[in-house]
XYZ file of C-alpha atoms in Angstrom:
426
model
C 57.907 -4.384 -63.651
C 59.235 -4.482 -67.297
C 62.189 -3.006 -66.284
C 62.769 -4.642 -63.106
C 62.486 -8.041 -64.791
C 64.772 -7.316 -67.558
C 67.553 -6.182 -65.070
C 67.352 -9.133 -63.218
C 67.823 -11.794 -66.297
C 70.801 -9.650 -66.962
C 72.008 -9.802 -63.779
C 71.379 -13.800 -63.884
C 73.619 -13.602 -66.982
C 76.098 -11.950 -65.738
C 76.240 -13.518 -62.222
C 74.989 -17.036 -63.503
C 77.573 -18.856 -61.484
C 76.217 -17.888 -58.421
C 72.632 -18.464 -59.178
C 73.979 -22.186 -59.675
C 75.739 -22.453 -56.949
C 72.737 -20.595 -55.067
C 70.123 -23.251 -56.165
C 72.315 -26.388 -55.702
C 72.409 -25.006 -52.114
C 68.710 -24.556 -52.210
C 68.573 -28.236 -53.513
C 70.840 -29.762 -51.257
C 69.542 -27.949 -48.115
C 65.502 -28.867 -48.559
C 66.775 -32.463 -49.577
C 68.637 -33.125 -46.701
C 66.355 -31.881 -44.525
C 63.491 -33.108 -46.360
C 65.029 -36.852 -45.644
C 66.349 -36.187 -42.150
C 63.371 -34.786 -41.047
C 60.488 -35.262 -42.928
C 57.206 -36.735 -41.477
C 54.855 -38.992 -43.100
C 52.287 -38.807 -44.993
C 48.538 -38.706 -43.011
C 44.838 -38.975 -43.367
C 43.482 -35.706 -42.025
C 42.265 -36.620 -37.996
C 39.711 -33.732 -38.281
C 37.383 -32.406 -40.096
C 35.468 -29.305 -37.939
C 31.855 -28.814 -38.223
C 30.861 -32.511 -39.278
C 28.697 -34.573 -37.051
C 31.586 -37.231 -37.172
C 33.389 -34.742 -35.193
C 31.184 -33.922 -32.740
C 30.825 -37.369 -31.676
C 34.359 -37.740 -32.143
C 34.803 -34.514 -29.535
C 32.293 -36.750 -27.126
C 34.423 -39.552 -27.178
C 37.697 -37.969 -26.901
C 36.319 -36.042 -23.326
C 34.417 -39.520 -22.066
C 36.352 -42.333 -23.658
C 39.840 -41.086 -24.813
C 41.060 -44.506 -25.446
C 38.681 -44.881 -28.454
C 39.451 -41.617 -30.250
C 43.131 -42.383 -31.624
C 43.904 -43.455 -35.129
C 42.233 -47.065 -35.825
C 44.078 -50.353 -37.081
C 42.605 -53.128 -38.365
C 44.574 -56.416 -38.159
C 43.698 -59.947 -39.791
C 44.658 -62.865 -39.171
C 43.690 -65.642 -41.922
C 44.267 -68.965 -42.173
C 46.729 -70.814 -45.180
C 46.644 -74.234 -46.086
C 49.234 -74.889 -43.179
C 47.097 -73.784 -40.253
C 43.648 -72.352 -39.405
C 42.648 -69.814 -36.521
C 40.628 -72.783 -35.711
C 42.919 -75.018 -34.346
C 42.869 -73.991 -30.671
C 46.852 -74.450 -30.822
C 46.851 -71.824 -33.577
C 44.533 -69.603 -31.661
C 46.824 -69.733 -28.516
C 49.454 -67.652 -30.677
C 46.310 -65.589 -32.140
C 46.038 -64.742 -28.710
C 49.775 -64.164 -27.897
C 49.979 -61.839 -30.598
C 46.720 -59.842 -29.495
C 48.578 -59.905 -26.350
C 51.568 -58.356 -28.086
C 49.924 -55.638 -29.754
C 47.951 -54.639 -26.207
C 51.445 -54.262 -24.437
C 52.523 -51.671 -27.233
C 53.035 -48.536 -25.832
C 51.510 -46.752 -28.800
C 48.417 -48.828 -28.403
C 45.500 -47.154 -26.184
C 43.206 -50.269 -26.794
C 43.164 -53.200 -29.024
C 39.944 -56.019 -29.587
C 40.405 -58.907 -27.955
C 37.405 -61.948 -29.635
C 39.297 -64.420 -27.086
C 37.722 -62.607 -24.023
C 34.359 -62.194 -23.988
C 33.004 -58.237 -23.832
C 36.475 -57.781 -25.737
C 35.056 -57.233 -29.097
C 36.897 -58.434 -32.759
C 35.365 -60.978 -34.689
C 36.749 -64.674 -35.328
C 35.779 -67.880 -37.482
C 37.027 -70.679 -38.289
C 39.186 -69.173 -41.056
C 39.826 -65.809 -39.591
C 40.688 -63.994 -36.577
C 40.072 -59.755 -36.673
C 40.640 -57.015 -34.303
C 41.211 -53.240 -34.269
C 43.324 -51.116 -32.600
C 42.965 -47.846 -31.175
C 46.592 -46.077 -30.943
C 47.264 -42.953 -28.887
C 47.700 -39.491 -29.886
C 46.807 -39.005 -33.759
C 47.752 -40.237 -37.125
C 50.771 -37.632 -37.123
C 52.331 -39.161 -34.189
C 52.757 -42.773 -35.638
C 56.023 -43.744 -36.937
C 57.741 -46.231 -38.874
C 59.169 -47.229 -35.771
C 55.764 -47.868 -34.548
C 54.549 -50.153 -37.360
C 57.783 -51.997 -37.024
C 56.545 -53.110 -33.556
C 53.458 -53.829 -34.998
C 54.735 -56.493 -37.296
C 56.963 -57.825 -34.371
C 54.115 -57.957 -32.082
C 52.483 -60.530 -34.230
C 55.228 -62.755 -35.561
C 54.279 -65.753 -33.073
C 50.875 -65.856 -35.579
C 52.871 -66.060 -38.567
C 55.613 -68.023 -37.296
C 52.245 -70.300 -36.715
C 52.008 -70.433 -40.289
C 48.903 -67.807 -40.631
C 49.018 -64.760 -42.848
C 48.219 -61.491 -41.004
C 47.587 -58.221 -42.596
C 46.925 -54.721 -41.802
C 44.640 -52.041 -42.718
C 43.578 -48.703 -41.510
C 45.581 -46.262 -40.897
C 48.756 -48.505 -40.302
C 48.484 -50.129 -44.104
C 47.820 -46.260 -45.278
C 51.028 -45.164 -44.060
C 52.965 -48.130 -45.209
C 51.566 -48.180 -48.670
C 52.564 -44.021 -48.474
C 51.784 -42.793 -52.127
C 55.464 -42.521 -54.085
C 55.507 -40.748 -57.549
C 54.929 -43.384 -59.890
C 55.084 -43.672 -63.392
C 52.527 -41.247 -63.979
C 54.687 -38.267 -63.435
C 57.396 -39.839 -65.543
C 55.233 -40.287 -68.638
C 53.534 -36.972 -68.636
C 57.650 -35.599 -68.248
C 58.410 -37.551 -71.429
C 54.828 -36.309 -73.407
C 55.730 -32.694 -72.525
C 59.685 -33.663 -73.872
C 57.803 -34.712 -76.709
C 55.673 -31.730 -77.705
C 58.945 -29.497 -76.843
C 60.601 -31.368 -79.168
C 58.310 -30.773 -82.161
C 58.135 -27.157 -80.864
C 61.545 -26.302 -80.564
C 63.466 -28.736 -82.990
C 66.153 -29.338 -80.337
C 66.628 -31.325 -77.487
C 68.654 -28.658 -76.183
C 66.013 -26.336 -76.059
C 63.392 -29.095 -75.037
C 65.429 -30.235 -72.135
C 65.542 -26.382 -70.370
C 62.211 -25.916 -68.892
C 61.830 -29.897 -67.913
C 65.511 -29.244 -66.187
C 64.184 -25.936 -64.783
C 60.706 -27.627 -63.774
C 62.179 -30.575 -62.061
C 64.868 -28.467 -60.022
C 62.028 -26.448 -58.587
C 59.861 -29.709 -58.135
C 63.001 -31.296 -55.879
C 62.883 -28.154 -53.328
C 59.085 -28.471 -53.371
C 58.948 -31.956 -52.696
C 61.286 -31.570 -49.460
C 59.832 -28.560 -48.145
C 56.132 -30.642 -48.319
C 57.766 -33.502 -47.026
C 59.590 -31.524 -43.874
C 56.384 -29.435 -43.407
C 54.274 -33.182 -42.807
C 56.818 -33.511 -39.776
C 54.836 -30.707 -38.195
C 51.562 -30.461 -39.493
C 49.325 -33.438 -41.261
C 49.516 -32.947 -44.055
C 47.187 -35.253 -46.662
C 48.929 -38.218 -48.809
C 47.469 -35.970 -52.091
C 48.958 -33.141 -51.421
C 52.810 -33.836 -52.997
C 51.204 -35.756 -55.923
C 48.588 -32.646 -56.641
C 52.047 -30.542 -55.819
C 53.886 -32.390 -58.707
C 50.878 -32.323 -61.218
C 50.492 -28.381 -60.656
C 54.181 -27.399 -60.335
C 55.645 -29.564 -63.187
C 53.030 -28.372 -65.595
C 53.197 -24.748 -64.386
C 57.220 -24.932 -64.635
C 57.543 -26.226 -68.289
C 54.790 -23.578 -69.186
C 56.380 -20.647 -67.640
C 59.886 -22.038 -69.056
C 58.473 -22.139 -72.231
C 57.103 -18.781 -72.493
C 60.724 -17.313 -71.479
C 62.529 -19.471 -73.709
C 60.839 -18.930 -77.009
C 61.030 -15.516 -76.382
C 65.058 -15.323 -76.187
C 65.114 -17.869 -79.119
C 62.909 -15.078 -81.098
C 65.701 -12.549 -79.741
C 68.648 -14.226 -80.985
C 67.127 -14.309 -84.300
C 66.687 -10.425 -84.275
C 70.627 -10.112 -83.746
C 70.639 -9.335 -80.355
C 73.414 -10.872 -78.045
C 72.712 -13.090 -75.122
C 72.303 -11.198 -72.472
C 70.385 -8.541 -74.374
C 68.105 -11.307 -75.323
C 67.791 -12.621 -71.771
C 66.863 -9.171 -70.559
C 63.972 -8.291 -73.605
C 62.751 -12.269 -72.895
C 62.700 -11.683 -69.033
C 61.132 -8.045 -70.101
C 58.339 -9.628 -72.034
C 57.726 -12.644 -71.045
C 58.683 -12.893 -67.681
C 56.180 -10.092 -66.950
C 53.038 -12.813 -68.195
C 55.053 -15.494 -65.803
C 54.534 -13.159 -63.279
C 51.399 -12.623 -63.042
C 50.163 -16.092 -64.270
C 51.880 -17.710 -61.419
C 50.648 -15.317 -59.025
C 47.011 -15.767 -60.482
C 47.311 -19.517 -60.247
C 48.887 -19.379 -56.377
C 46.464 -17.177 -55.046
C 43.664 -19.433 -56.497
C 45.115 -22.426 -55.207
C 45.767 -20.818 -51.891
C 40.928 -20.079 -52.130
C 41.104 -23.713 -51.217
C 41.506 -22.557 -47.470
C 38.132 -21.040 -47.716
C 36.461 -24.776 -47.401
C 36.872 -24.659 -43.870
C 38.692 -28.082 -43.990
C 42.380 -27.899 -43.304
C 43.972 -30.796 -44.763
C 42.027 -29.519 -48.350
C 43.669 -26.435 -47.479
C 47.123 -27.888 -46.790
C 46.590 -29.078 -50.046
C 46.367 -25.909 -52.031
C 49.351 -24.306 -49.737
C 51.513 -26.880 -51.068
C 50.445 -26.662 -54.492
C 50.579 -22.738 -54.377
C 54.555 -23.582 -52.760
C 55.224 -25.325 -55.814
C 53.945 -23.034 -58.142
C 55.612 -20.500 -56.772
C 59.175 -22.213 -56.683
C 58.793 -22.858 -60.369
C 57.947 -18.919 -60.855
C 61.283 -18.514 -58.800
C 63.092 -20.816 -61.154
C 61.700 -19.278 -64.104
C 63.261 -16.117 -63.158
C 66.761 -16.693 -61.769
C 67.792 -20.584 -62.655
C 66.523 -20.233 -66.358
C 68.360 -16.533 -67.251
C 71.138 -18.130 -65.889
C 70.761 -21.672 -67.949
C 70.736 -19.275 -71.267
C 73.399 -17.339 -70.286
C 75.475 -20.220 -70.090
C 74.566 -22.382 -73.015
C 74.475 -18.844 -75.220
C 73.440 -19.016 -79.020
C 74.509 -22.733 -78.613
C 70.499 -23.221 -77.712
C 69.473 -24.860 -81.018
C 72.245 -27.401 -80.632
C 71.412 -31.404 -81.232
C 68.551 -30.345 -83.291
C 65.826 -33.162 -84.152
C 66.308 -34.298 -88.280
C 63.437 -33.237 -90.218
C 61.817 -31.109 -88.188
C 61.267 -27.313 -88.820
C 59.689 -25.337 -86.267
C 59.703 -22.691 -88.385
C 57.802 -24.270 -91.394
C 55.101 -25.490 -88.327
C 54.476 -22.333 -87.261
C 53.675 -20.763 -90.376
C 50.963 -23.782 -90.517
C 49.699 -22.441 -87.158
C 49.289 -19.593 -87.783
C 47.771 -20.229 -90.999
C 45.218 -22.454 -88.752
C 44.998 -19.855 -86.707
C 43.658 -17.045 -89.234
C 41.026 -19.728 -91.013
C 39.961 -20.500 -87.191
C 39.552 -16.666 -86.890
C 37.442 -15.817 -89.702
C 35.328 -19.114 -88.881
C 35.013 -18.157 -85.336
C 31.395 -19.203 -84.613
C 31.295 -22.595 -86.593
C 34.197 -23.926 -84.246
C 33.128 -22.155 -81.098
C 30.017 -24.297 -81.904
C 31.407 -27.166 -82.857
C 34.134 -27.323 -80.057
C 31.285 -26.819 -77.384
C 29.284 -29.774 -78.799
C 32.594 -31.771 -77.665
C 33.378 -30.291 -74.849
C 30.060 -31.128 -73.719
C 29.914 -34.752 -74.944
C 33.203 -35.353 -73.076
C 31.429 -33.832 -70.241
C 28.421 -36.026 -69.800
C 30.358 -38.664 -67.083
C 30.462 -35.955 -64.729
C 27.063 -36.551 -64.820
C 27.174 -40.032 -62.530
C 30.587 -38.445 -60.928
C 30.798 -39.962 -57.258
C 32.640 -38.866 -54.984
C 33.910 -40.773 -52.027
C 37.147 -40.659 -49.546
C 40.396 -42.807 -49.564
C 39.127 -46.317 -47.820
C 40.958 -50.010 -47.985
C 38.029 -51.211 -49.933
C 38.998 -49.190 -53.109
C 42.488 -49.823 -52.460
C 44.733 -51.458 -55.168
C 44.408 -55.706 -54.894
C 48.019 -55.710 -54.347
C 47.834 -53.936 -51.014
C 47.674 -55.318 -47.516
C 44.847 -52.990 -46.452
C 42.981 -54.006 -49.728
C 43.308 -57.823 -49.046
C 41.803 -57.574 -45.763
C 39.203 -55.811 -46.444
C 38.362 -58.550 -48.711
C 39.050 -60.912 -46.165
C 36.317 -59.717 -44.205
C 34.205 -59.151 -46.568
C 34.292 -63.236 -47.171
C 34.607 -64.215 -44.154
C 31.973 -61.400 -41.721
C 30.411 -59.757 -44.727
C 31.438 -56.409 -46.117
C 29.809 -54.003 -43.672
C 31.827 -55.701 -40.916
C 34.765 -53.795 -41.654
C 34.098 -50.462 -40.949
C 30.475 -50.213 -38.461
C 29.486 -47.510 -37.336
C 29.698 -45.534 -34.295
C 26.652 -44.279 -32.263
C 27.743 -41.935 -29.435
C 24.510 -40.950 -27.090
C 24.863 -38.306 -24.404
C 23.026 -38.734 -21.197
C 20.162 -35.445 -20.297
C 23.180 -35.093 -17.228
């Protein structure tokens, strides 16, 4: 594999332009397709084996309408008007109205009509809504009519907001400024490592390329599968850190290279030879691990670890073909722009001096270092787990503020009751 590795950075050297032009393409292509016909983000509609399912199963064969992807809509009352004005309640009821003549809705709560269901008080008005099909099928377009459909009770002067599955999907999860700051904490340790933001910037440019084809591939793939609102932020976490590692390992090797007297593409080919061999295999470790996740038996957690394992595996790709191609181009100029007053060289004499007194010490520190890993350990301890719900929802949200809502005005367990689904001896 040596071998085969080495020829291939050469030939990245040599052919460089074309890799470029090869993974703009690449870029380009999943983008636009990723925006033109990606799908949204969904809750998994499923889970086999559960006893939520199997009632679930019942309902969809007996009561079909009932089984669909559930919204829950609130109407509250602002210091301009109150569902208990029966003038305000008659556009309440219009809206209700609305939302039942959607044709995406299979059934909606009606508190007006008695037998109807939904809840209402004096200060506020609730009622969910079953929609057809599943949570893959709804649309923006969808939610658009939604908000149209109950307009008259805002144009009333009440404030209505959704939750459920229809909130979920408008609040989609974006890459926030997590992702950002851990990209400038890696720029900073590759900094210190290298000396040069030259040489820092590679495998963040390298991990991010491979991170925009990931992203569109996930995103097109949710347009025909569900796929979980997790999955492209555990995708980014995963690939980004995998793709400045692997970078990382190939670029200090052709640094090490050039200081041996070797020319570029000589160095390429011994840093692809060496390193690119442990890139190999560590991203093939980590994306057949990833890809275990299947063996839960529930699909969206497995959709999860098949797009983690895609991104993993595009920044393996990128590793091997965009970065040879990156040092062809920039050359011995690598080192250029190099940070004042600081000497990689002089810091990794101190490591490795570290490194031998941690060496002949071995048993103190494997000692010590287990105490702390341990203390750090002990929250696991009153860990719980629990699923994606408006109630743990950021304030800011519209599913989070009616939740709360509820919770004021019906009491908390009002918002999501249970189901009991009895089959007849027949």
């Amino acid at each position: 594999m040596a071998r085969t590795l080495e020829r291939l950075g050469r030939l990245c050297v040599r052919r460089r332009r074309a890799v470029f032009e090869l993974w703009v393409l690449l870029m380009l292509g999943a983008g636009v397709l990723g925006v033109t016909q990606g799908g949204m983000f969904v809750q998994q509609s499923s889970l086999p084996g559960t006893e939520t399912q199997r009632a679930i199963d019942t309902l969809r064969q007996d009561f079909p309408a009932m089984t669909g992807p559930t919204a829950t809509v609130v109407f509250h009352s602002t210091a301009d008007a109150s569902p208990g004005d029966w003038r305000v309640a008659l556009t309440v009821g219009k809206a209700i109205e609305n939302l039942t003549a959607l044709d995406r809705v299979a059934f909606a709560e009606n508190p007006y009509i008695q037998g109807m269901g939904g809840m209402k008080s004096h200060d506020a008005v609730v009622i969910r809504v079953n929609l057809k099909g599943t949570m893959g099928d709804v649309s923006a377009a969808d939610l658009d009519r939604f908000d149209e459909a109950v307009e008259p009770a805002r144009m009333a002067g009440l404030d209505v907001k959704f939750g459920g599955i229809v909130a979920m999907i408008l609040n989609q999860p974006k890459g926030g400024p997590q992702e950002g700051v851990g990209i400038m904490l890696a720029m900073l340790v590759l900094l210190l490592a290298f000396g040069s933001f030259l040489a820092a910037g590679i495998p963040i440019l390298v991990s991010l390329c491979g991170m925009v084809v990931a992203y569109s591939v996930i995103h097109f793939a949710a347009s025909a599968v569900e796929v979980h609102p997790t999955a492209p932020m555990v995708a980014a976490m995963l690939g980004i850190g995998a793709g400045i590692d692997y970078a990382l390992f190939i670029v200090t090797r052709y640094r090490q290279q050039l200081a041996d007297g070797d020319d570029v593409e000589t160095a390429v080919g011994r840093a692809m030879a060496h390193s690119g061999h442990a890139v190999v295999f560590a991203g093939g470790t980590v994306v057949f691990a990833i890809c275990g996740l299947f063996l839960s038996g529930i699909s969206f957690i497995g959709r999860i670890g098949l797009a983690s394992a895609l991104s993993v595996g595009l920044m393996v790709l990128g590793a091997l073909t965009l970065l040879p191609a990156i040092l062809g181009a920039l050359g011995t100029r690598i080192d250029r722009y190099k940070l004042p007053r600081v000497r990689p060289d002089r810091s990794s004499t101190r490591w490795m001096t570290w490194g031998r007194h941690v060496d002949r010490n071995a048993w103190p520190y494997a000692i010590v270092a287990t105490l702390v890993l341990l203390a750090l350990s002990v929250p696991t301890l009153s860990l719980r787990f629990g699923v994606m719900a408006d109630s743990i929802s950021s304030p800011k949200t519209d599913s989070r503020q009616a939740y709360d809502i509820v919770a004021k005005e019906f009491g908390a367990g009002h918002y999501s009751p249970f189901v009991i689904v009895a089959q007849g001896a027949g």
